[in-house]
Amino acid sequence: MNKRYAYLDGIRGVAAIFILLRHTVGYWGFEVYRSYLAVDLFFILSGFVIAESYAGRLARRDITIGQFVKLRLIRVYPVYLASLCIAMPAFILSSPGADLLGVNDFISVGVLSLLFLPSLPSMAGSLYPVNGPYWSLFFELIVNFLYAVGRPLLKPKVLGILLTAAGAGLFLAASEVGNLDSGFRWGGISVITGFLRAAFGILMGVYISRKLESGRFPQSPILAMLMIFLMFFVPALGAVDFLVDVLSVFLVFPACLILCATTKADRLSRWLVLLGLASYPIYVFHKPIGELVYFLAPNTIVLNQPYFGVLLVIVLVLSSIVLEKKIDGPIRKVLVRKVIGKAS
């Protein structure tokens, strides 16, 4: 992807911070009810970026499907592995569910996590008990692979049919669950919902990427940010919760992506790119680090809400930027050069 979409980087960073808020309520004293929708926003952004970065190269056969899969693993695994080194001790020390697992289960969970695979259903209710947010990465990689394999068949009509089918399935799943806060636990409806959230979001991102090539669209990143904040802060509404969620994912978030993707670079672009750079480490590190620190000093954190939450955000953003620029980025370049050759 030659073009840098700075405002999309900014949205990705904001989405990561909202997920952080969701999993560190003890630091804040309040909860942003629909912050779980940030994951769906991630999926849509991911689909757009994948299409922009790889669709042409796969079509020209500059890279093979195997190389594409390796590139995606190289992108996510080094930081994932680093976060796992913190998540395992955090889980052992601070998770109530850890008491229910025996030594053999711990070993199995650890090995499966190293392989990027979910735990066995008999071990825990969560797909990834060690660090819950991993579930979305798992489904994203599956859909990425399916996209690479099926891309030659994704003509406009086929893409439209698949997007409609995934949307219909997601609507039914949301109406059954009551909202879209599902996909991270074992169970038929949860696993199906998790896959559909990833499939619909990524297909929507691919669809938007294609549409942006064929027309001119309005630019309004401020409006996009306001719309995203508005949807996250909509409170619980009972029976119509699922309708608010699907409205966000089907219409509001795609519109926000379009409003930002067509925006030209400006004075904020550099900072937005840095925020986007930090988004992935924030996503995988925030929960284990938050749990570890809270385990060590719960009373101090609660008595100093939300200041400890603000401090956590600042530390995670800054350390994530350093991690990406000084460690993960160089490691990925070496891995790409050794494993893929000149493809990157």
Coordinates of C-alpha atoms in Angstrom, one line a residue, residues 10-301:
G10 CA -5.9 7.5 13.9
I11 CA -9.2 5.7 14.0
R12 CA -7.4 2.4 14.6
G13 CA -5.5 4.0 17.5
V14 CA -8.8 5.4 19.0
A15 CA -10.5 2.0 18.6
A16 CA -7.6 0.3 20.5
I17 CA -7.9 2.8 23.4
F18 CA -11.7 2.1 23.6
I19 CA -11.0 -1.6 23.9
L20 CA -8.4 -0.7 26.6
L21 CA -11.1 1.2 28.5
R22 CA -13.4 -1.8 28.3
H23 CA -11.0 -4.2 29.9
T24 CA -9.6 -1.8 32.5
V25 CA -12.8 -0.5 34.1
G26 CA -11.2 -0.6 37.6
Y27 CA -8.8 2.1 36.5
W28 CA -11.6 4.4 35.4
G29 CA -14.7 3.8 37.5
F30 CA -17.0 3.9 34.4
E31 CA -17.6 1.8 31.3
V32 CA -18.2 2.8 27.7
Y33 CA -21.0 0.4 27.0
R34 CA -20.5 -0.2 23.2
S35 CA -16.8 -0.2 23.2
Y36 CA -16.9 -3.8 22.0
L37 CA -17.9 -2.4 18.6
A38 CA -14.3 -1.2 18.3
V39 CA -13.4 -4.8 17.2
D40 CA -15.9 -4.5 14.3
L41 CA -14.3 -1.2 13.4
F42 CA -10.9 -3.0 13.4
F43 CA -12.2 -5.7 11.1
I44 CA -13.5 -3.2 8.5
L45 CA -10.2 -1.3 8.6
S46 CA -8.3 -4.5 8.2
G47 CA -10.3 -5.5 5.2
F48 CA -9.7 -2.1 3.6
V49 CA -5.9 -2.3 4.3
I50 CA -5.6 -5.9 3.1
A51 CA -7.3 -5.0 -0.2
E52 CA -5.2 -1.9 -0.7
S53 CA -2.0 -3.7 0.2
Y54 CA -2.4 -7.1 -1.4
A55 CA -5.2 -7.3 -3.9
G56 CA -3.1 -6.0 -6.8
R57 CA -0.1 -8.0 -5.8
L58 CA -2.1 -11.3 -5.6
A59 CA -3.8 -10.5 -8.9
R60 CA -0.4 -9.9 -10.6
R61 CA 1.0 -13.0 -8.8
D62 CA 3.8 -10.8 -7.3
I63 CA 3.2 -12.9 -4.2
T64 CA 1.7 -16.4 -3.8
I65 CA -1.0 -17.3 -1.4
G66 CA 1.6 -19.0 0.8
Q67 CA 3.7 -15.8 0.9
F68 CA 0.6 -13.8 1.7
V69 CA -0.1 -16.1 4.7
K70 CA 3.5 -15.8 5.9
L71 CA 3.3 -12.0 5.6
R72 CA 0.2 -11.8 7.7
L73 CA 1.8 -14.1 10.4
I74 CA 5.0 -12.0 10.3
R75 CA 2.8 -8.9 10.9
V76 CA 1.0 -10.2 13.9
Y77 CA 3.1 -12.9 15.6
P78 CA 6.2 -11.2 17.0
V79 CA 4.2 -8.7 19.1
Y80 CA 1.7 -11.5 19.9
L81 CA 4.5 -13.6 21.2
A82 CA 5.9 -10.8 23.3
S83 CA 2.4 -10.1 24.8
L84 CA 2.0 -13.8 25.6
C85 CA 5.2 -13.6 27.7
I86 CA 3.3 -11.1 29.9
A87 CA -0.2 -12.6 29.6
M88 CA 0.8 -16.1 30.9
P89 CA 2.1 -14.8 34.3
A90 CA -0.7 -12.2 34.5
F91 CA -3.3 -15.0 34.0
I92 CA -1.7 -17.2 36.6
L93 CA -1.5 -14.5 39.2
S94 CA -4.7 -12.4 38.7
S95 CA -7.3 -14.5 36.9
P96 CA -10.0 -16.3 39.1
G97 CA -10.3 -18.9 36.3
A98 CA -6.7 -19.9 36.7
D99 CA -7.6 -21.7 39.9
L100 CA -9.8 -24.1 38.0
L101 CA -7.1 -25.3 35.6
G102 CA -4.7 -28.1 36.5
V103 CA -1.0 -28.3 35.5
N104 CA -1.8 -30.3 32.4
D105 CA -4.4 -27.7 31.4
F106 CA -1.9 -24.9 31.9
I107 CA 0.6 -26.6 29.7
S108 CA -2.0 -27.3 27.0
V109 CA -3.3 -23.7 27.1
G110 CA 0.3 -22.4 26.8
V111 CA 1.2 -24.6 23.9
L112 CA -2.0 -23.8 22.0
S113 CA -1.5 -20.1 22.6
L114 CA 2.1 -20.4 21.3
L115 CA 0.6 -21.9 18.1
F116 CA -2.0 -19.1 17.9
L117 CA -4.8 -21.6 18.5
P118 CA -7.7 -21.3 21.0
S119 CA -8.0 -23.4 24.1
L120 CA -9.9 -26.6 24.1
P121 CA -13.6 -26.2 25.0
S122 CA -13.1 -28.5 28.0
M123 CA -10.5 -26.2 29.5
A124 CA -12.2 -22.8 29.7
G125 CA -15.2 -20.9 28.5
S126 CA -13.0 -18.4 26.7
L127 CA -11.4 -19.1 23.4
Y128 CA -8.2 -17.5 24.7
P129 CA -8.3 -17.6 28.6
V130 CA -4.8 -16.2 28.8
N131 CA -5.6 -13.0 27.0
G132 CA -9.2 -12.6 25.7
P133 CA -8.5 -10.1 22.9
Y134 CA -6.6 -12.8 20.9
W135 CA -9.9 -14.2 19.7
S136 CA -10.3 -11.5 17.1
L137 CA -6.8 -12.0 15.7
F138 CA -7.6 -15.7 15.3
F139 CA -10.8 -15.1 13.2
E140 CA -9.1 -12.3 11.3
L141 CA -6.3 -14.6 10.1
I142 CA -8.8 -17.2 9.1
V143 CA -10.8 -14.7 7.0
N144 CA -7.5 -13.3 5.6
F145 CA -6.6 -16.8 4.4
L146 CA -10.0 -17.3 2.9
Y147 CA -9.8 -14.0 1.1
A148 CA -6.4 -14.8 -0.4
V149 CA -7.7 -18.2 -1.7
G150 CA -11.0 -16.9 -2.9
R151 CA -9.9 -13.5 -4.3
P152 CA -9.9 -14.6 -8.0
L153 CA -13.6 -15.4 -7.6
L154 CA -14.4 -12.1 -5.8
K155 CA -16.0 -10.4 -8.8
P156 CA -18.3 -7.5 -7.9
K157 CA -21.4 -9.6 -7.9
V158 CA -19.9 -12.4 -5.9
L159 CA -18.5 -10.0 -3.4
G160 CA -21.9 -8.4 -3.1
I161 CA -23.6 -11.8 -2.5
L162 CA -21.0 -12.8 0.1
L163 CA -21.3 -9.4 1.9
T164 CA -25.1 -9.7 1.9
A165 CA -25.0 -13.3 3.2
A166 CA -22.5 -12.4 6.0
G167 CA -24.6 -9.3 6.9
A168 CA -27.7 -11.4 7.1
G169 CA -26.0 -14.0 9.3
L170 CA -24.6 -11.3 11.5
F171 CA -28.0 -9.6 11.9
L172 CA -29.6 -12.9 12.9
A173 CA -26.7 -13.7 15.3
A174 CA -27.0 -10.2 16.9
S175 CA -30.7 -10.6 17.3
E176 CA -30.2 -14.0 19.0
V177 CA -27.5 -12.8 21.4
G178 CA -29.1 -9.3 21.9
N179 CA -26.0 -7.4 20.7
L180 CA -22.7 -7.9 19.0
D181 CA -20.6 -8.4 22.1
S182 CA -20.0 -12.1 21.2
G183 CA -17.4 -14.3 19.6
F184 CA -14.8 -14.7 22.3
R185 CA -16.3 -17.7 24.1
W186 CA -16.8 -21.3 23.2
G187 CA -20.4 -22.2 22.2
G188 CA -22.1 -22.5 18.8
I189 CA -23.6 -19.0 18.6
S190 CA -20.6 -17.3 20.0
V191 CA -18.1 -18.9 17.6
I192 CA -20.4 -18.3 14.6
T193 CA -20.9 -14.7 15.6
G194 CA -17.1 -14.2 16.0
F195 CA -16.5 -15.6 12.5
L196 CA -19.3 -13.5 11.0
R197 CA -18.1 -10.3 12.7
A198 CA -14.7 -10.9 11.1
A199 CA -16.1 -12.0 7.7
F200 CA -18.5 -9.1 7.3
G201 CA -16.1 -6.5 8.5
I202 CA -13.2 -7.6 6.3
L203 CA -15.5 -8.0 3.2
M204 CA -17.0 -4.6 3.9
G205 CA -13.4 -3.2 3.9
V206 CA -12.6 -4.9 0.6
Y207 CA -15.9 -3.6 -0.9
I208 CA -15.1 0.0 0.2
S209 CA -11.6 -0.2 -1.2
R210 CA -13.0 -1.1 -4.6
K211 CA -15.7 1.6 -4.5
L212 CA -13.1 4.3 -3.7
E213 CA -11.3 3.5 -6.9
S214 CA -14.3 4.3 -9.0
G215 CA -15.7 7.6 -7.6
R216 CA -15.2 10.8 -5.6
F217 CA -16.4 10.9 -2.0
P218 CA -16.7 13.6 0.7
Q219 CA -14.0 14.3 3.2
S220 CA -14.8 14.9 6.8
P221 CA -12.6 13.2 9.4
I222 CA -13.9 15.3 12.3
L223 CA -17.5 14.1 11.5
A224 CA -16.2 10.5 11.2
M225 CA -14.6 10.7 14.7
L226 CA -17.7 12.3 16.2
M227 CA -19.9 9.5 14.7
I228 CA -17.6 6.8 16.1
F229 CA -17.6 8.3 19.6
L230 CA -21.4 8.7 19.4
M231 CA -21.9 5.0 18.6
F232 CA -19.6 3.9 21.3
F233 CA -21.3 6.0 23.9
V234 CA -24.9 4.9 23.1
P235 CA -26.1 3.4 26.4
A236 CA -27.8 0.0 26.8
L237 CA -31.2 0.1 25.3
G238 CA -32.6 -3.3 26.0
A239 CA -34.5 -5.0 23.2
V240 CA -33.1 -2.6 20.5
D241 CA -29.4 -3.0 21.4
F242 CA -28.7 -5.3 18.5
L243 CA -30.3 -2.9 16.1
V244 CA -27.9 -0.1 17.3
D245 CA -25.0 -2.5 16.9
V246 CA -25.8 -3.6 13.4
L247 CA -26.6 0.0 12.3
S248 CA -23.1 0.9 13.5
V249 CA -21.4 -1.9 11.7
F250 CA -23.5 -1.9 8.5
L251 CA -23.7 1.9 7.9
V252 CA -22.0 4.2 10.4
F253 CA -18.5 2.7 10.5
P254 CA -18.3 2.1 6.7
A255 CA -19.3 5.8 6.2
C256 CA -16.6 6.9 8.7
L257 CA -14.0 4.9 6.8
I258 CA -15.0 6.6 3.5
L259 CA -14.9 10.0 5.1
C260 CA -11.4 9.4 6.4
A261 CA -9.9 7.4 3.6
T262 CA -10.4 10.3 1.2
T263 CA -8.9 12.9 3.5
K264 CA -5.6 14.4 2.4
A265 CA -2.6 14.5 4.7
D266 CA -2.4 17.6 7.0
R267 CA -0.6 18.8 10.2
L268 CA -2.1 16.0 12.3
S269 CA -1.1 13.2 10.0
R270 CA 2.2 12.5 11.7
W271 CA 0.6 12.1 15.1
L272 CA -2.2 10.0 13.7
V273 CA 0.2 7.6 12.0
L274 CA 2.0 7.2 15.4
L275 CA -1.3 6.5 17.1
G276 CA -2.1 3.9 14.5
L277 CA 1.4 2.4 14.9
A278 CA 0.7 1.9 18.6
S279 CA -2.8 0.3 18.1
Y280 CA -1.8 -3.3 17.7
P281 CA 0.6 -3.5 20.7
I282 CA -2.0 -1.6 22.8
Y283 CA -4.6 -4.2 21.8
V284 CA -2.6 -7.2 22.8
F285 CA -0.8 -5.8 25.8
H286 CA -3.4 -3.7 27.6
K287 CA -5.3 -6.5 29.3
P288 CA -2.4 -8.5 30.8
I289 CA -0.5 -5.4 31.9
G290 CA -3.7 -3.8 33.3
E291 CA -4.5 -7.0 35.2
L292 CA -1.0 -7.4 36.6
V293 CA -0.7 -3.8 37.8
Y294 CA -4.3 -4.0 39.3
F295 CA -3.4 -7.2 41.1
L296 CA -0.4 -5.6 42.7
A297 CA -2.1 -2.4 43.8
P298 CA -5.9 -2.6 43.5
N299 CA -6.8 -0.1 46.3
T300 CA -4.3 2.5 45.1
I301 CA -5.8 2.3 41.6

